[in-house]
Short mmCIF file of C-alpha atoms and ligand atoms in Angstrom, two decimals:
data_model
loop_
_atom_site.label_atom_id
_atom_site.label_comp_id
_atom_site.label_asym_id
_atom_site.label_seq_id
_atom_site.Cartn_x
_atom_site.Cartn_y
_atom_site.Cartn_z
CA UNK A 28 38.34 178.07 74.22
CA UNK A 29 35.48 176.95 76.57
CA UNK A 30 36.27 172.79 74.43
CA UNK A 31 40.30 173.41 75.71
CA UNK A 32 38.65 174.04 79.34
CA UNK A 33 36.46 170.92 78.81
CA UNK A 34 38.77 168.73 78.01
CA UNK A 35 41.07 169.91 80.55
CA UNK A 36 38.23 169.11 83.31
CA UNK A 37 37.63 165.61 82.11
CA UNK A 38 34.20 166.42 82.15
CA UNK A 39 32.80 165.41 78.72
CA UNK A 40 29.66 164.03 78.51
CA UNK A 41 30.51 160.12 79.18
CA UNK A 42 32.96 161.05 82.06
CA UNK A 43 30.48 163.10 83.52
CA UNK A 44 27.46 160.59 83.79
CA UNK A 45 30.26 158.23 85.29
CA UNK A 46 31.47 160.83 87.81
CA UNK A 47 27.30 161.49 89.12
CA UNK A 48 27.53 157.49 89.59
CA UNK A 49 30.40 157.45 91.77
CA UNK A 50 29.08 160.47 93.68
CA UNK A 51 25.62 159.16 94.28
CA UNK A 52 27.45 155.31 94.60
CA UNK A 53 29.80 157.10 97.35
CA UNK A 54 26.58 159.06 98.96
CA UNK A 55 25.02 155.58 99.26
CA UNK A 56 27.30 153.80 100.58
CA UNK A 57 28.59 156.21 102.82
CA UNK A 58 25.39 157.05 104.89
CA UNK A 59 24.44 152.83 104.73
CA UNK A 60 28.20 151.74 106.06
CA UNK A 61 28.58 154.83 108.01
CA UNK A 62 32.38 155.02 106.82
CA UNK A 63 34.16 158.71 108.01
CA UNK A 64 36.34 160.38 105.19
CA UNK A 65 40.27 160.26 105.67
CA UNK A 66 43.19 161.90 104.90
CA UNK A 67 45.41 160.16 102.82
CA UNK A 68 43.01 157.30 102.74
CA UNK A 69 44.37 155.28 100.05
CA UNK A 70 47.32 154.73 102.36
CA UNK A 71 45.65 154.34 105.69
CA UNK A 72 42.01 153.51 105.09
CA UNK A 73 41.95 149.53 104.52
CA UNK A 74 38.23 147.86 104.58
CA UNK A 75 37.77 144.97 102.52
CA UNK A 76 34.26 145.05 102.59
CA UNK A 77 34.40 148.58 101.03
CA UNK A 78 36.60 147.33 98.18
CA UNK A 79 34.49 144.29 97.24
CA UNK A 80 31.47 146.60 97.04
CA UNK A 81 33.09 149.08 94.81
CA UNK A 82 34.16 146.21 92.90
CA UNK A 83 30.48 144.52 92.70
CA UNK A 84 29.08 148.47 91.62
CA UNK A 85 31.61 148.46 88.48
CA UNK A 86 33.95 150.87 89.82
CA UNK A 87 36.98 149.33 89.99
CA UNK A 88 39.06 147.43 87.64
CA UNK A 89 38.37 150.02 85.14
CA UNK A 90 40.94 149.61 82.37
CA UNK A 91 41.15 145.60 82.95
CA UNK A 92 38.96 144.03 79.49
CA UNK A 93 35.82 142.51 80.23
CA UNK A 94 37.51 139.29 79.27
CA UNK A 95 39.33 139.75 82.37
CA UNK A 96 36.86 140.73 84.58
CA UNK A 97 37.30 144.61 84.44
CA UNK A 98 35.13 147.22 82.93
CA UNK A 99 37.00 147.53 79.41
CA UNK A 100 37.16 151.23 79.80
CA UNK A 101 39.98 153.91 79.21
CA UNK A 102 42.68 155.61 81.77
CA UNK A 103 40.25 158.83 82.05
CA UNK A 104 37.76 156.61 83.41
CA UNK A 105 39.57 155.32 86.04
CA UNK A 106 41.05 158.97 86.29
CA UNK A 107 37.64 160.48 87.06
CA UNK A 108 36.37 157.38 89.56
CA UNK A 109 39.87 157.81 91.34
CA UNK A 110 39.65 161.48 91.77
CA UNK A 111 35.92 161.35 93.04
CA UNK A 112 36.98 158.39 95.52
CA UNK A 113 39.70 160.29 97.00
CA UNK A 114 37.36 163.63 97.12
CA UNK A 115 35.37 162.08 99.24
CA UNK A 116 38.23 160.34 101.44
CA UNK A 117 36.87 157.06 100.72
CA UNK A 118 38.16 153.71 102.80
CA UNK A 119 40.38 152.90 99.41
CA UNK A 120 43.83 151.62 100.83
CA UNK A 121 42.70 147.54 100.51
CA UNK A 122 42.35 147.81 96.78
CA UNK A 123 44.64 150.73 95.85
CA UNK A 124 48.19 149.00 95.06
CA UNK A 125 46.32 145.92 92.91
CA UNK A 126 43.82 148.61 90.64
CA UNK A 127 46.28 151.09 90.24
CA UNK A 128 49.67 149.11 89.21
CA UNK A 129 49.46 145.80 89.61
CA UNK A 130 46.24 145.56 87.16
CA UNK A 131 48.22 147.48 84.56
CA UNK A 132 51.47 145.24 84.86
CA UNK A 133 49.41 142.13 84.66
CA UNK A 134 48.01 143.43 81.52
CA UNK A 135 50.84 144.47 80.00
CA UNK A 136 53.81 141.97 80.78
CA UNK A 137 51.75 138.93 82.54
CA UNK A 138 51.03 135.41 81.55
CA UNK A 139 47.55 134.48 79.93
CA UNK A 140 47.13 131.99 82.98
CA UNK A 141 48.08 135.04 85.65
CA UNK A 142 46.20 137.06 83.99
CA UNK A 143 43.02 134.58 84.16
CA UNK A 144 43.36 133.38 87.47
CA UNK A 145 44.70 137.38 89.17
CA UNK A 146 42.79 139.90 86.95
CA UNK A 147 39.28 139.12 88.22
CA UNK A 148 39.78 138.80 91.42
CA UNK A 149 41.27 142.26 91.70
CA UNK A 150 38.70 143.64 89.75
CA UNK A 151 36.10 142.57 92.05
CA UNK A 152 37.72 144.00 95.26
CA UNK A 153 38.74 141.00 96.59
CA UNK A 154 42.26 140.57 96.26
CA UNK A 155 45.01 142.71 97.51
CA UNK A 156 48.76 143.63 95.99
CA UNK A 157 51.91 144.86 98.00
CA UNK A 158 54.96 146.25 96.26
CA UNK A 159 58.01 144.88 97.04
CA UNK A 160 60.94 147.22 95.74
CA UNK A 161 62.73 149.27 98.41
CA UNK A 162 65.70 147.68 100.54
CA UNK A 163 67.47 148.71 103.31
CA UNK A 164 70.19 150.03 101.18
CA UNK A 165 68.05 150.95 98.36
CA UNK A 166 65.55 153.10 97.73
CA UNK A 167 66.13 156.47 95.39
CA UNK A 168 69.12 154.20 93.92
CA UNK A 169 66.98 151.16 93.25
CA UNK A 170 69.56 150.35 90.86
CA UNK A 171 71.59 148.87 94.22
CA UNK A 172 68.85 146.32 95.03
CA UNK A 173 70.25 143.03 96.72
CA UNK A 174 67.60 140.88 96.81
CA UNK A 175 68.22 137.85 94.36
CA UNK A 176 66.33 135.12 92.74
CA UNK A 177 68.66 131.92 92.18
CA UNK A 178 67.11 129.35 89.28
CA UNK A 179 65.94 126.17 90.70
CA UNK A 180 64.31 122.89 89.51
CA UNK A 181 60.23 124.54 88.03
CA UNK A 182 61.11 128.03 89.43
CA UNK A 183 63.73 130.33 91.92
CA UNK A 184 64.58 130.63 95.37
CA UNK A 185 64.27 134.02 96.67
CA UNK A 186 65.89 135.71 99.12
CA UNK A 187 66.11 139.81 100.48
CA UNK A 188 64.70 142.20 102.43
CA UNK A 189 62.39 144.39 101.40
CA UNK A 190 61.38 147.50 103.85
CA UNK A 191 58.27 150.08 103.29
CA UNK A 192 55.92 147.85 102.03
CA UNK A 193 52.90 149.08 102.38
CA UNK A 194 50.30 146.74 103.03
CA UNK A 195 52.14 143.55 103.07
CA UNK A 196 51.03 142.06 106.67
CA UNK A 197 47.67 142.34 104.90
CA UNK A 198 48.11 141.76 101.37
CA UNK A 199 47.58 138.34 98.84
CA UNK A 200 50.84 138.58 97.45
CA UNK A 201 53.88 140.93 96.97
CA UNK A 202 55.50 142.23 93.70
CA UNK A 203 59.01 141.72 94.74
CA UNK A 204 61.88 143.09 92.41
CA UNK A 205 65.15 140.70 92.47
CA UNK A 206 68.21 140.25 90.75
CA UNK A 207 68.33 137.48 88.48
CA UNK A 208 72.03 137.90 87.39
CA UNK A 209 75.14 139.15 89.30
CA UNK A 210 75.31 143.33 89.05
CA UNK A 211 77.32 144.36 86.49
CA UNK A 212 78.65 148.09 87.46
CA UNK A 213 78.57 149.03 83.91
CA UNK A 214 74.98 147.80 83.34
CA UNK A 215 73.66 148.83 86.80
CA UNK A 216 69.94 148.22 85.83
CA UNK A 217 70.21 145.20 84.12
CA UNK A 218 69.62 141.56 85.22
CA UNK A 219 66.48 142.32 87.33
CA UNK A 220 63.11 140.59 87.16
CA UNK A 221 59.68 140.32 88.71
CA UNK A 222 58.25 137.82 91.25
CA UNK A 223 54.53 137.20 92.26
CA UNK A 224 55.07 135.99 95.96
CA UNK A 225 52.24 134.43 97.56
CA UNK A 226 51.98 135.86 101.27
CA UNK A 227 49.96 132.23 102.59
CA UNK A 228 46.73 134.68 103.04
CA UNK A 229 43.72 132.56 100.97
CA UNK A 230 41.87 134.00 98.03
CA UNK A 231 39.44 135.03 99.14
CA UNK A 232 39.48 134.85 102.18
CA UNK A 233 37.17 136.58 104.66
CA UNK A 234 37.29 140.51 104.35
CA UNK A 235 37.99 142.67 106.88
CA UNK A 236 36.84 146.33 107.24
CA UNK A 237 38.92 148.81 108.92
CA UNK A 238 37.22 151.99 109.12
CA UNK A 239 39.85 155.41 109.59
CA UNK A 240 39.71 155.72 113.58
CA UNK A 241 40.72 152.19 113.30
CA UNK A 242 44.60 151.46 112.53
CA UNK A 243 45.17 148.75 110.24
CA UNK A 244 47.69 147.28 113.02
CA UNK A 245 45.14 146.73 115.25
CA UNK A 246 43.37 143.97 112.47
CA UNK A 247 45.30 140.19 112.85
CA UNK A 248 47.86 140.16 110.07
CA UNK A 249 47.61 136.27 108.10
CA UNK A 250 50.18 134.07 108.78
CA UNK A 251 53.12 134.33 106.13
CA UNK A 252 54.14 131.74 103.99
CA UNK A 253 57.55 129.34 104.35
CA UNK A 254 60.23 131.58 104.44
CA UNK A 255 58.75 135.09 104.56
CA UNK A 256 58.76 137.22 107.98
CA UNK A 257 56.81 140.49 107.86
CA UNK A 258 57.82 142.52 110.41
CA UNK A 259 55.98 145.77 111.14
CA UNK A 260 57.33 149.54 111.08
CA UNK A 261 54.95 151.28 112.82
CA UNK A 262 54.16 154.95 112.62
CA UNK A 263 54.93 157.29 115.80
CA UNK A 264 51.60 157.57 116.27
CA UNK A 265 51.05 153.95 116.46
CA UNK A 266 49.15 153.26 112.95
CA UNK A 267 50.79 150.16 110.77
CA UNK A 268 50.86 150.67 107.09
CA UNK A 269 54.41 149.52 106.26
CA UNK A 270 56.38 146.69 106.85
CA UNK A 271 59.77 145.04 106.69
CA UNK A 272 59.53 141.84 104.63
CA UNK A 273 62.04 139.06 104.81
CA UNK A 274 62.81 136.22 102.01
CA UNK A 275 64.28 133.47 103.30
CA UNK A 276 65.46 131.24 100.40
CA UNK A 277 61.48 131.21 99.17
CA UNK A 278 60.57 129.04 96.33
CA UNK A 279 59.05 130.95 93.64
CA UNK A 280 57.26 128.73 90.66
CA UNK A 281 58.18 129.56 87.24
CA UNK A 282 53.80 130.36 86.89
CA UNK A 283 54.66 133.31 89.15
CA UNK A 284 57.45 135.42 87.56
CA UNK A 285 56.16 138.04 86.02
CA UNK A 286 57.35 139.21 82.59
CA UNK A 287 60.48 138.40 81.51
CA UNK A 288 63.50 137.41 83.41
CA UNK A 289 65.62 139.96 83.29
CA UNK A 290 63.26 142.60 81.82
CA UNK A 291 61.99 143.74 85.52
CA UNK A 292 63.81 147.15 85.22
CA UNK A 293 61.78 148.38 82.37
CA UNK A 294 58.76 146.87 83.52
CA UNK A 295 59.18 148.44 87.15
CA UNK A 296 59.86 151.78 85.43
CA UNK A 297 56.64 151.21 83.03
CA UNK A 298 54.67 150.67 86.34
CA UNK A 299 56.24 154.10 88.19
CA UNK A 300 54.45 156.43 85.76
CA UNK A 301 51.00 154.73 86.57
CA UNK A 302 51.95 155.14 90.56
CA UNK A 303 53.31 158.75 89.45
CA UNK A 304 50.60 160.29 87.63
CA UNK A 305 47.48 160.00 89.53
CA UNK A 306 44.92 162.37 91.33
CA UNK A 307 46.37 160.62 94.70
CA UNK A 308 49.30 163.02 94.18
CA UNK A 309 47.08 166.51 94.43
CA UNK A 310 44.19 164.97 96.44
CA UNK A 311 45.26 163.15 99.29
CA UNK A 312 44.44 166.29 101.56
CA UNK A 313 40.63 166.59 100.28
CA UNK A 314 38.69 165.91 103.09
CA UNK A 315 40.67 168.13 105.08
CA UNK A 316 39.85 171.30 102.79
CA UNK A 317 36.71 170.25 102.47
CA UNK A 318 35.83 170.31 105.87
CA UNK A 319 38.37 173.79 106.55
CA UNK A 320 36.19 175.52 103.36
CA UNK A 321 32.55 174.08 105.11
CA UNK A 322 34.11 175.39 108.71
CA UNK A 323 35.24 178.56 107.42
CA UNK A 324 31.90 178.98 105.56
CA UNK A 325 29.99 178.89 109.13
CA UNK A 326 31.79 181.62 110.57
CA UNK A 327 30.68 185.49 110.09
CA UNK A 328 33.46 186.41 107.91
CA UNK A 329 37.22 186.16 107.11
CA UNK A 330 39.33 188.80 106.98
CA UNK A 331 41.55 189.44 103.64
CA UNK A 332 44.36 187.52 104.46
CA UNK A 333 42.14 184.18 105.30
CA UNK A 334 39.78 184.70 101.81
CA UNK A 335 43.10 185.50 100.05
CA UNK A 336 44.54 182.71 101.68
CA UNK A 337 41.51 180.11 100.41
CA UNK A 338 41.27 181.57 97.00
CA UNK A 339 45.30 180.85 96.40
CA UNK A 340 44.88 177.49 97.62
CA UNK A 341 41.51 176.87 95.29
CA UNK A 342 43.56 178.60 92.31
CA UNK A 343 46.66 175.81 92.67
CA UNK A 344 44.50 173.11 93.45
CA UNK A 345 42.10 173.87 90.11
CA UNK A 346 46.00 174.46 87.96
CA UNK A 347 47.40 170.96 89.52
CA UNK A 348 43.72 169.19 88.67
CA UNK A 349 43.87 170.09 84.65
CA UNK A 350 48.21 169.21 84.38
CA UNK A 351 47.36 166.01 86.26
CA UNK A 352 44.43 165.11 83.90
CA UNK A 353 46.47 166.35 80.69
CA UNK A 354 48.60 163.51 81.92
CA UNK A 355 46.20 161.26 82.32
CA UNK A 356 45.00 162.34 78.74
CA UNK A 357 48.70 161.12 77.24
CA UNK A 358 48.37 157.56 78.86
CA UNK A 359 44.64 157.24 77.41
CA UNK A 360 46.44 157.83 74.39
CA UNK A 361 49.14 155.29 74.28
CA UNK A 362 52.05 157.96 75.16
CA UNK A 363 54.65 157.39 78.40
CA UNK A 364 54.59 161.22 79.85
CA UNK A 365 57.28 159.95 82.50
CA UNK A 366 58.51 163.42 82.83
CA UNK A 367 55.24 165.13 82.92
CA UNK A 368 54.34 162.29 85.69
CA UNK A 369 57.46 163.33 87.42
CA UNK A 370 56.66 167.15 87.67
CA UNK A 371 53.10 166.90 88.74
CA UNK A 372 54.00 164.69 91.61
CA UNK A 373 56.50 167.65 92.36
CA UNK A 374 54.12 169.81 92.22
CA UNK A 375 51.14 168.66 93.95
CA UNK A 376 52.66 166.74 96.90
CA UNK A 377 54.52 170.35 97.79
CA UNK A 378 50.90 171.45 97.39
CA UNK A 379 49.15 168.55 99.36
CA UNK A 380 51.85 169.24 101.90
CA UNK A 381 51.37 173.23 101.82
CA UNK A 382 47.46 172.83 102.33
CA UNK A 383 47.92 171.03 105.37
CA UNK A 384 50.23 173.54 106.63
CA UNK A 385 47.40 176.54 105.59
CA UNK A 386 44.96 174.48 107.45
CA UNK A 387 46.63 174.94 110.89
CA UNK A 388 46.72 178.62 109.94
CA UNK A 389 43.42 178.92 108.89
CA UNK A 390 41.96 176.87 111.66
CA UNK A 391 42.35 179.92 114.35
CA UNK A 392 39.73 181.37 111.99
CA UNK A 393 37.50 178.49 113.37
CA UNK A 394 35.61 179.40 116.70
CA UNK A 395 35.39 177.15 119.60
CA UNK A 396 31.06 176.62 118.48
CA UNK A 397 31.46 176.20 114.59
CA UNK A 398 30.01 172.50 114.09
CA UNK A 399 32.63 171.41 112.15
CA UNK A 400 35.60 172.39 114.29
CA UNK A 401 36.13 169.20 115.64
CA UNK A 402 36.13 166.96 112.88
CA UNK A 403 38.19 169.20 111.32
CA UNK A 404 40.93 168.87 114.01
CA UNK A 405 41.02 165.53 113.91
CA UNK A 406 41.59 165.67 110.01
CA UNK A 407 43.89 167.90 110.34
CA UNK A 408 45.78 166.18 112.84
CA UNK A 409 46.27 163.17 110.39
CA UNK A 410 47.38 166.06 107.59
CA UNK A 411 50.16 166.95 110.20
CA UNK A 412 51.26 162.50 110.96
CA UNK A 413 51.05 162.16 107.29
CA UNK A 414 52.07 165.15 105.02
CA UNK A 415 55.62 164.23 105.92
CA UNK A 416 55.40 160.95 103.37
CA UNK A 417 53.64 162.97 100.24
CA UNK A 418 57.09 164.01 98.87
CA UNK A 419 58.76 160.29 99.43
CA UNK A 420 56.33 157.62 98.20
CA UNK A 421 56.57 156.72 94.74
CA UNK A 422 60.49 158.54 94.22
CA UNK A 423 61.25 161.38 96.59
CA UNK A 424 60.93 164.55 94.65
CA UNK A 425 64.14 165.59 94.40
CA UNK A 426 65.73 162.34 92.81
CA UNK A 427 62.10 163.28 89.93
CA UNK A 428 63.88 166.59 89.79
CA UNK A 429 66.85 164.62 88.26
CA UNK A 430 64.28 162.71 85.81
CA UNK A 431 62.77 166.14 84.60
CA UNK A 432 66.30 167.58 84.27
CA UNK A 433 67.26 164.85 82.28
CA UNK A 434 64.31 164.70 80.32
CA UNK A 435 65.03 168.32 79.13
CA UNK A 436 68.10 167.02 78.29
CA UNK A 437 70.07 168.39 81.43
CA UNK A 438 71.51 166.52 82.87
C1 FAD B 529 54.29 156.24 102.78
C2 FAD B 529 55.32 155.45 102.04
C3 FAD B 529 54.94 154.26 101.45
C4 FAD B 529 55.90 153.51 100.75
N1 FAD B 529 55.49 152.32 100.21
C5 FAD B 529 56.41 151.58 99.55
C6 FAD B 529 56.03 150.30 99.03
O1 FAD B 529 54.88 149.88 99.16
N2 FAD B 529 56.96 149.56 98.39
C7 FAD B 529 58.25 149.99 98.22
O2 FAD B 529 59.04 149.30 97.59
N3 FAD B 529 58.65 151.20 98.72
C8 FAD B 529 57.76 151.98 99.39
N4 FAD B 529 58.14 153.20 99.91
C9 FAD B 529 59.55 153.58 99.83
C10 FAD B 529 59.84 154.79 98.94
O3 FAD B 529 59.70 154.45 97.59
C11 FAD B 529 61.25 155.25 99.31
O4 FAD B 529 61.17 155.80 100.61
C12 FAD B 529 61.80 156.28 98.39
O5 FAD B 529 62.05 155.73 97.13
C13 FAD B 529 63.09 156.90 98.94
O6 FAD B 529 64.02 155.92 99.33
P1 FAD B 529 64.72 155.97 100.77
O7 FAD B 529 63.66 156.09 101.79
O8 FAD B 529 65.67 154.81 100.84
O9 FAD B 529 65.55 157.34 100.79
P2 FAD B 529 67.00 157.59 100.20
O10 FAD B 529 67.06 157.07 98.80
O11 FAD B 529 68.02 157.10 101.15
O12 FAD B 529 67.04 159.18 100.12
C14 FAD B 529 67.29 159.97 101.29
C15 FAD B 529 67.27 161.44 100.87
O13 FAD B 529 68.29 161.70 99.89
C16 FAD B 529 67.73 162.30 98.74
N5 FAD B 529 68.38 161.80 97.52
C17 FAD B 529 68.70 160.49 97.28
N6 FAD B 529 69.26 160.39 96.05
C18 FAD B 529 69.24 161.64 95.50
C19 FAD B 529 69.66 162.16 94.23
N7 FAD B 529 70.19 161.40 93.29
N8 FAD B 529 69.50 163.49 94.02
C20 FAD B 529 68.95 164.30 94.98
N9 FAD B 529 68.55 163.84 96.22
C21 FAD B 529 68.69 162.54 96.46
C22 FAD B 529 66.27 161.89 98.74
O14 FAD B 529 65.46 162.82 98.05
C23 FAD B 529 65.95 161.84 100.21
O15 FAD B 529 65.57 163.12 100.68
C24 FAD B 529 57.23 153.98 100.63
C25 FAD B 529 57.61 155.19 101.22
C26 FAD B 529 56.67 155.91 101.92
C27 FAD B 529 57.10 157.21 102.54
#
């Protein structure tokens, strides 16, 4: 009984030397760089300089073979150095798109000469991915994607618009899904493939930090290259994360498709279950508790409903911890748990979105003299701006309702 518990924690002897190195690597660098921990911070807190020295202490890159550049280790320990980054609301966002699907895609469906020149780079913290799937008129139905890749003389001319992409104003290059052959209604998903499109910023480049009171809009986005326009959508409250990203008739060299024209719809649904199944989908919130639990700790004492309240909140949090790592358990073993992806993203962004909302409750339980009351506001401020998005990045929940209900053979 206690070995099922173990290996639910991810805490086995290996895992948990690795997870004391990230802590004390985290403690280090924290009180030398002075960096403050944020909410949803591998969305919102880009610094470059944070990312290349993660990547220089071995913690990123984790599944990418040495050959590469990476560490040559397995899914649970990238699992366990992802969950104790985003514990401690580490600056992650620069890095977070390249390590966590990009990396993977590369290794799975990308040239030995991408592979070469892409793989180290991102292992080392130094070079940054955007995503380029959503359109205007596609996003749950990605299926209806417009964009299109024409062949040309050594490559294809792309052109589309792509909207949400995170990081693009900032990133090396963008993933972009486009259609390679006309739609065929019958065969909705086939005829797609995979670009690598350059976005003119240099590898690498000079790094730039942006630490969480600072909004990534407020850092000089590179010039794009020929034919691309990145236009930003900026949040209400001012912050820039996403971005609307125009191809104009973009020349795309044969060295930069990635995979197998035609193929990208398989390979794009290969890559979902990495974005799916992560500790970012139960963790994003962390900081937040951690600093309502320390608050609530300082006060004189809680009535029921508050300590009832907390120990509910600890209970689903510990539950949505051991399904997400019995996930990440199937991938280190070669299996594709796309539903069981599916329904702990259901599950923990209602519960990353929940805790934000128990936060404002429990806050009145905070006096006006606790230490921590002001910090905690201002985390919890950023819970409220951002908790909105949990349930729609990565497939809104209800359309992964639809891929569980199929899965069980539903629908
Ligand atoms: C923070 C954030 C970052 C993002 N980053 C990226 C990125 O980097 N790259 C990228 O390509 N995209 C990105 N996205 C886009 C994201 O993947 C899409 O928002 C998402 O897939 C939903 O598409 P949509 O916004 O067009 O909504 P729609 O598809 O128009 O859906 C609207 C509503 O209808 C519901 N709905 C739609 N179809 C069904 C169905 N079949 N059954 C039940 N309900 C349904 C949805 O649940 C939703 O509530 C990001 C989104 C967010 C919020």
């Amino acid at each position: 009984m206690a070995g099922d518990f173990a290996a639910l924690c991810a805490n086995e002897p290996e895992l948990a030397a690795l997870r004391a190195s990230v802590r004390s690597f985290l403690d280090a660098d924290r009180a030398e760089f002075g960096w403050t921990p944020g909410v949803d911070a591998w969305l919102s807190c880009w610094d470059e300089r944070f990312s290349a020295r993660l990547g220089a202490a071995g913690f990123l890159g984790m599944t990418i073979p040495r050959e590469y550049g990476g560490q040559g280790r397995g899914h649970l320990h990238r699992y366990v150095v992802t969950e104790e980054l985003l514990a401690a609301g580490a600056p992650v966002a620069a890095h977070w798109i390249a390590d966590r699907q990009v990396a993977p895609g590369l290794l799975a469906y990308g040239s030995e000469e991408q592979r070469r020149r892409l793989l180290p780079e991102i292992a080392a913290g130094r070079y940054f991915s955007a995503i380029g799937m959503s359109e205007p008129q596609a996003g749950s139905d990605l299926a209806a994607s417009a964009a299109k890749a024409v062949r040309a003389d050594g490559g294809w001319v792309l052109s589309g618009t792509k909207v949400w992409t995170s990081g693009a104003h900032l990133a090396h290059q963008i993933v972009v899904l486009a259609r390679t052959s006309p739609m065929d209604p019958q065969r909705r998903h086939a005829g797609f493939s995979q670009f690598i499109v350059p976005t003119g910023r240099s590898i690498p480049g000079s790094l730039r930090s942006c630490p969480p009171e600072i909004t990534p809009g407020s850092l000089r986005s590179c010039p794009p290259g020929p034919g691309i326009t990145i236009s930003p959508i900026v949040l209400m409250s001012g912050e820039h994360h996403f971005n609307e990203v125009t191809f104009d008739e973009v020349f795309v060299e044969d060295a930069n498709v990635l995979g197998e024209i035609g193929a990208g719809w398989h390979q794009v649904t290969a890559e979902l279950s990495f974005e799916r199944s992560g500790p970012e989908r139960i963790l994003t919130t962390a900081p937040l508790l951690t600093a309502l639990l320390r608050a609530l700790a300082a006060q004189d004492e809680l009535d029921d409903h508050a300590a009832a309240a907390v120990g509910d909140l600890l209970a689903r949090l510990i539950s949505l911890r051991q399904l997400s790592v019995s996930v990440a358990r199937a991938l280190a073993g070669g299996q594709s748990p796309v539903n069981q992806a599916a329904l702990v993203k259901d599950l923990g962004t209602r519960f990353e979105q929940e805790s934000v909302e128990l936060a404002a409750d429990l806050f009145a339980y905070v006096a006006a003299d606790n230490p921590g009351r002001d910090r905690l506001a201002a985390l919890l401020d950023a819970g409220r701006l951002h908790s909105p998005l949990f349930t729609l990045r990565g497939g809104t929940n209800e359309v992964l309702r639809g891929v569980v209900a199929r899965g069980m053979g539903l629908r």
